[in-house]
Amino acid sequence: GVEFRVNVAVGVDIDARTLRQQYDAICLTMGAEQARELPVPGRELKGIYPAMEFLTQQNKRNAGDAIQAEAISAKDKRVVIIGGGDTGSDCLGTAHRQGCREVHQFELLPEPPPKRAPSTPWPLWPMQLRTSHAHEEGCDRQFSISTTKFTGQNGQVRKLHAHQVKLSNGKFEPIPGTDMELDVDLVLLAMGFTGPVKNGLLDSLGVNYDARGAVAVDDNFMTSIEGVFAAGDTKRGASLIVWAIAEGRKVAAGVDKYLQAGLSAKTAM
C-alpha cells in the first residue's frame, strides 16, 4: 500500500536519504517557488512578504487548516502589490476578499498595448494589456514604476519610495522629477520566480541543474540521480498549468518504464 502523510516538509521532516531508502522511484514536482527578491533598503521591515506566503496562507484559511506562521491579512490596510503578472492578480483578488482599505499595483515594465503587439505574432505569447476580474473590482494600477526603498516606524513598513523609469538600451533609467512616496501597511512581492527552491530536498538529493537553474532531466524525465525524476515547473521553471499536465503524463510514463525495467531485471535473476 501507499502511505499518505499530510503537513510533512520533504527534505526537512523526511531527509533525502530516508526517502530514497523507502521508495523505488521519486518524482519531483514541487513547482518553481523561489521568489525573485527586491534588494532595496528597508526590505527587512515587517509587513513586506513574498506573494506566495500571503496566498498559501489564505488557502489554508479557506481549507480550515491551522496557520503556524505569523498571520498575514490585508483587512483595513493600504496594500501595494509589486508585480503585474498572474500572481499579482491573485494577490489583488485576495486583498479585495480580505477587505483592504486601498490597493495599488506597480509594474516595472511599460504598459503593454491594448491589443497584440506586432513584435509577438501568433503563435508567440501575445504582449498585450491583460485585465483580470480582480482589476475590475478596483485597483490603482501603474506601469514603469521602480521601488527604491521602504521606510517605517518601530520596525513596521509605513512608506514605499519609488520613481518612474524608462527602458533605454536594455536598462531601466530613472525619469528625473518623478520621485514619489506612498503610505503603505502591507507590501506583497509578486515579481516572478527564479526556479525551484534548491535549499533543502533538491540540494540534498544532489540533482544537477540546467542553465536556467531548473532540475535537469533526460528524455525519460529522470534526473542525474537514478530513480529520481522531475517534471513541470521544477524541470521547466515557472510556466503554465497545461505544461504541468502534459509533463505529468510524460514523467509517469518515464517512471513506469524505469520500474518495469527493474522488475524485469529482478525476474531474470
Short mmCIF file of C-alpha atoms in Angstrom, two decimals:
data_model
loop_
_atom_site.label_atom_id
_atom_site.label_comp_id
_atom_site.label_asym_id
_atom_site.label_seq_id
_atom_site.Cartn_x
_atom_site.Cartn_y
_atom_site.Cartn_z
CA GLY A 1 0.00 0.00 0.00
CA VAL A 2 0.93 3.67 -0.33
CA GLU A 3 1.37 5.73 2.82
CA PHE A 4 -0.12 9.23 2.68
CA ARG A 5 1.10 11.86 5.13
CA VAL A 6 0.00 15.47 5.45
CA ASN A 7 1.85 18.57 6.67
CA VAL A 8 5.25 16.99 6.06
CA ALA A 9 8.12 19.11 4.74
CA VAL A 10 10.02 16.70 2.49
CA GLY A 11 13.71 17.41 2.83
CA VAL A 12 13.18 18.66 6.40
CA ASP A 13 10.86 16.26 8.26
CA ILE A 14 11.98 13.43 5.96
CA ASP A 15 15.52 13.66 4.62
CA ALA A 16 16.63 12.67 1.13
CA ARG A 17 18.46 9.53 2.28
CA THR A 18 15.38 8.15 4.06
CA LEU A 19 13.20 8.98 1.06
CA ARG A 20 15.47 7.06 -1.32
CA GLN A 21 15.65 4.09 1.03
CA GLN A 22 11.87 3.82 1.33
CA TYR A 23 10.89 4.26 -2.31
CA ASP A 24 11.99 2.76 -5.62
CA ALA A 25 11.28 5.99 -7.52
CA ILE A 26 10.84 9.63 -6.54
CA CYS A 27 9.14 12.26 -8.69
CA LEU A 28 9.95 15.94 -8.04
CA THR A 29 7.02 18.18 -8.93
CA MET A 30 7.22 20.88 -6.28
CA GLY A 31 6.97 23.80 -8.69
CA ALA A 32 9.25 26.80 -9.03
CA GLU A 33 8.62 28.68 -5.80
CA GLN A 34 11.93 30.52 -5.41
CA ALA A 35 10.59 34.08 -5.49
CA ARG A 36 12.53 36.89 -7.14
CA GLU A 37 13.65 39.25 -4.38
CA LEU A 38 13.65 43.05 -4.16
CA PRO A 39 17.05 44.01 -2.70
CA VAL A 40 16.35 47.59 -1.61
CA PRO A 41 16.82 49.37 1.73
CA GLY A 42 14.02 48.62 4.18
CA ARG A 43 13.18 45.20 2.76
CA GLU A 44 13.63 43.74 6.26
CA LEU A 45 10.73 45.75 7.71
CA LYS A 46 7.64 43.91 8.93
CA GLY A 47 4.69 44.00 6.58
CA ILE A 48 6.64 43.05 3.44
CA TYR A 49 6.06 39.50 2.23
CA PRO A 50 6.60 37.31 -0.83
CA ALA A 51 3.28 36.82 -2.60
CA MET A 52 3.22 33.06 -2.09
CA GLU A 53 3.35 33.42 1.70
CA PHE A 54 0.25 35.61 1.51
CA LEU A 55 -1.61 33.41 -0.98
CA THR A 56 -0.86 30.00 0.51
CA GLN A 57 -1.84 31.26 3.95
CA GLN A 58 -5.25 32.28 2.62
CA ASN A 59 -5.66 28.85 1.00
CA LYS A 60 -5.01 27.28 4.41
CA ARG A 61 -7.65 29.53 6.00
CA ASN A 62 -10.16 28.52 3.34
CA ALA A 63 -9.37 24.85 3.96
CA GLY A 64 -9.73 25.23 7.72
CA ASP A 65 -6.06 24.38 8.34
CA ALA A 66 -4.12 25.82 11.26
CA ILE A 67 -1.66 28.59 10.39
CA GLN A 68 1.61 28.19 12.25
CA ALA A 69 3.34 31.34 10.96
CA GLU A 70 2.55 34.99 11.66
CA ALA A 71 -0.88 35.82 10.25
CA ILE A 72 -0.85 38.00 7.13
CA SER A 73 -4.02 39.93 6.36
CA ALA A 74 -4.96 42.86 4.12
CA LYS A 75 -8.01 43.79 6.17
CA ASP A 76 -8.30 47.58 6.59
CA LYS A 77 -4.75 48.02 5.22
CA ARG A 78 -3.19 50.13 2.49
CA VAL A 79 -1.75 47.47 0.20
CA VAL A 80 0.86 47.66 -2.55
CA ILE A 81 1.47 44.74 -4.89
CA ILE A 82 4.79 44.87 -6.75
CA GLY A 83 4.49 42.87 -9.95
CA GLY A 84 1.90 42.86 -12.71
CA GLY A 85 1.56 39.17 -13.62
CA ASP A 86 -0.88 36.42 -12.69
CA THR A 87 0.48 36.12 -9.15
CA GLY A 88 -0.03 39.84 -8.65
CA SER A 89 -3.63 39.49 -9.85
CA ASP A 90 -4.18 36.66 -7.36
CA CYS A 91 -2.86 38.92 -4.59
CA LEU A 92 -5.18 41.69 -5.75
CA GLY A 93 -8.28 39.50 -5.68
CA THR A 94 -7.34 38.09 -2.27
CA ALA A 95 -6.73 41.58 -0.87
CA HIS A 96 -10.24 42.56 -2.00
CA ARG A 97 -11.71 39.44 -0.38
CA GLN A 98 -9.97 40.25 2.89
CA GLY A 99 -11.32 43.80 2.95
CA CYS A 100 -8.31 46.01 2.22
CA ARG A 101 -8.62 49.77 2.68
CA GLU A 102 -6.97 50.54 -0.67
CA VAL A 103 -4.75 48.66 -3.10
CA HIS A 104 -2.11 49.63 -5.66
CA GLN A 105 -0.26 47.50 -8.18
CA PHE A 106 3.13 48.59 -9.54
CA GLU A 107 4.81 47.05 -12.57
CA LEU A 108 8.39 47.77 -13.65
CA LEU A 109 7.74 47.19 -17.36
CA PRO A 110 5.97 49.72 -19.60
CA GLU A 111 2.22 49.40 -20.11
CA PRO A 112 1.54 46.87 -22.89
CA PRO A 113 -0.66 47.84 -25.86
CA PRO A 114 -4.39 47.05 -25.61
CA LYS A 115 -4.11 44.56 -28.50
CA ARG A 116 -1.44 42.05 -29.52
CA ALA A 117 1.84 43.83 -30.27
CA PRO A 118 3.31 43.24 -33.77
CA SER A 119 6.51 42.05 -32.07
CA THR A 120 4.68 38.95 -30.74
CA PRO A 121 2.70 37.45 -33.67
CA TRP A 122 0.90 34.13 -33.33
CA PRO A 123 1.89 31.54 -32.12
CA LEU A 124 4.06 33.56 -29.69
CA TRP A 125 2.52 34.52 -26.36
CA PRO A 126 0.96 37.91 -27.14
CA MET A 127 2.31 41.02 -25.48
CA GLN A 128 -0.82 42.96 -24.66
CA LEU A 129 -2.57 44.51 -21.68
CA ARG A 130 -4.49 41.97 -19.62
CA THR A 131 -7.16 42.98 -17.16
CA SER A 132 -8.43 40.35 -14.74
CA HIS A 133 -11.68 40.26 -12.76
CA ALA A 134 -9.61 41.40 -9.77
CA HIS A 135 -8.64 44.62 -11.57
CA GLU A 136 -12.29 45.23 -12.40
CA GLU A 137 -13.04 45.22 -8.67
CA GLY A 138 -10.77 48.24 -8.24
CA CYS A 139 -7.05 48.99 -8.25
CA ASP A 140 -4.62 51.86 -8.78
CA ARG A 141 -2.54 50.18 -11.48
CA GLN A 142 0.69 51.85 -12.57
CA PHE A 143 3.43 50.84 -15.01
CA SER A 144 7.11 51.81 -15.37
CA ILE A 145 7.46 52.14 -11.58
CA SER A 146 10.66 51.13 -9.78
CA THR A 147 10.68 50.85 -5.99
CA THR A 148 13.84 52.35 -4.48
CA LYS A 149 13.34 51.78 -0.74
CA PHE A 150 10.94 51.26 2.15
CA THR A 151 10.80 53.25 5.37
CA GLY A 152 8.85 52.60 8.54
CA GLN A 153 8.25 53.14 12.23
CA ASN A 154 9.01 50.70 15.05
CA GLY A 155 10.12 48.10 12.53
CA GLN A 156 6.86 48.21 10.54
CA VAL A 157 6.74 49.42 6.93
CA ARG A 158 4.93 52.73 6.54
CA LYS A 159 6.10 54.22 3.23
CA LEU A 160 7.14 52.98 -0.19
CA HIS A 161 9.55 55.17 -2.16
CA ALA A 162 9.72 54.89 -5.94
CA HIS A 163 10.18 56.68 -9.24
CA GLN A 164 9.15 56.24 -12.84
CA VAL A 165 11.59 54.64 -15.24
CA LYS A 166 12.11 54.33 -18.98
CA LEU A 167 13.74 51.48 -20.86
CA SER A 168 16.91 52.70 -22.57
CA ASN A 169 19.47 50.40 -24.22
CA GLY A 170 18.17 47.43 -22.30
CA LYS A 171 18.32 49.20 -18.91
CA PHE A 172 15.72 50.91 -16.78
CA GLU A 173 16.72 54.53 -16.27
CA PRO A 174 15.01 56.78 -13.68
CA ILE A 175 13.00 59.68 -15.05
CA PRO A 176 14.06 62.89 -13.26
CA GLY A 177 11.40 64.61 -11.20
CA THR A 178 9.21 61.53 -10.77
CA ASP A 179 10.17 60.57 -7.21
CA MET A 180 7.12 59.54 -5.18
CA GLU A 181 6.15 58.28 -1.74
CA LEU A 182 3.14 56.14 -0.88
CA ASP A 183 1.71 55.34 2.56
CA VAL A 184 1.53 51.56 2.95
CA ASP A 185 0.77 48.95 5.60
CA LEU A 186 1.27 45.77 3.57
CA VAL A 187 3.60 45.12 0.62
CA LEU A 188 3.34 41.94 -1.46
CA LEU A 189 6.24 40.99 -3.73
CA ALA A 190 4.90 39.30 -6.87
CA MET A 191 7.82 39.79 -9.25
CA GLY A 192 8.01 36.26 -10.57
CA PHE A 193 10.05 33.20 -9.74
CA THR A 194 13.64 32.24 -10.49
CA GLY A 195 13.14 28.45 -10.38
CA PRO A 196 12.64 25.64 -7.87
CA VAL A 197 13.78 26.05 -4.28
CA LYS A 198 17.17 24.33 -4.18
CA ASN A 199 17.96 24.65 -0.48
CA GLY A 200 16.64 21.50 1.17
CA LEU A 201 15.45 18.49 -0.77
CA LEU A 202 16.97 19.24 -4.19
CA ASP A 203 20.47 20.03 -2.95
CA SER A 204 20.40 17.11 -0.52
CA LEU A 205 19.42 14.73 -3.32
CA GLY A 206 22.34 16.06 -5.37
CA VAL A 207 20.45 16.53 -8.64
CA ASN A 208 22.04 18.53 -11.46
CA TYR A 209 20.57 21.81 -12.70
CA ASP A 210 20.33 23.23 -16.20
CA ALA A 211 21.49 26.66 -17.36
CA ARG A 212 18.23 28.25 -16.15
CA GLY A 213 18.54 26.77 -12.66
CA ALA A 214 15.78 24.19 -13.14
CA VAL A 215 16.31 20.47 -12.47
CA ALA A 216 17.97 18.82 -15.47
CA VAL A 217 16.43 15.58 -16.82
CA ASP A 218 16.95 13.11 -19.66
CA ASP A 219 14.43 12.01 -22.32
CA ASN A 220 12.63 9.85 -19.74
CA PHE A 221 12.41 12.77 -17.28
CA MET A 222 14.96 11.16 -14.96
CA THR A 223 17.41 13.47 -13.21
CA SER A 224 21.15 12.89 -12.78
CA ILE A 225 20.26 10.63 -9.83
CA GLU A 226 18.96 7.19 -10.79
CA GLY A 227 15.35 6.67 -9.79
CA VAL A 228 14.71 10.38 -9.20
CA PHE A 229 12.50 12.11 -11.77
CA ALA A 230 11.29 15.68 -12.26
CA ALA A 231 8.58 17.43 -14.26
CA GLY A 232 6.53 20.59 -14.50
CA ASP A 233 7.86 23.89 -13.17
CA THR A 234 10.58 22.07 -11.20
CA LYS A 235 12.01 20.97 -14.54
CA ARG A 236 10.88 23.91 -16.75
CA GLY A 237 10.92 26.93 -14.48
CA ALA A 238 7.73 28.91 -13.87
CA SER A 239 5.31 28.07 -16.66
CA LEU A 240 1.67 27.22 -17.42
CA ILE A 241 -0.67 24.58 -15.97
CA VAL A 242 -1.07 22.94 -19.40
CA TRP A 243 2.66 22.13 -19.37
CA ALA A 244 2.34 20.67 -15.88
CA ILE A 245 -0.50 18.40 -17.01
CA ALA A 246 1.35 17.27 -20.14
CA GLU A 247 4.62 16.64 -18.32
CA GLY A 248 2.82 14.84 -15.51
CA ARG A 249 1.73 12.23 -18.03
CA LYS A 250 5.17 12.00 -19.60
CA VAL A 251 7.02 11.65 -16.30
CA ALA A 252 4.55 8.94 -15.23
CA ALA A 253 5.47 7.02 -18.39
CA GLY A 254 9.18 7.52 -17.60
CA VAL A 255 8.75 6.25 -14.04
CA ASP A 256 6.75 3.26 -15.26
CA LYS A 257 9.43 2.40 -17.82
CA TYR A 258 12.11 2.59 -15.13
CA LEU A 259 10.19 0.42 -12.65
CA GLN A 260 9.29 -2.14 -15.30
CA ALA A 261 12.95 -2.42 -16.29
CA GLY A 262 13.89 -3.01 -12.65
CA LEU A 263 11.18 -5.62 -12.26
CA SER A 264 12.32 -7.42 -15.40
CA ALA A 265 15.90 -7.46 -14.14
CA LYS A 266 14.82 -9.00 -10.82
CA THR A 267 12.68 -11.63 -12.59
CA ALA A 268 15.62 -12.63 -14.78
CA MET A 269 17.80 -13.34 -11.74
#
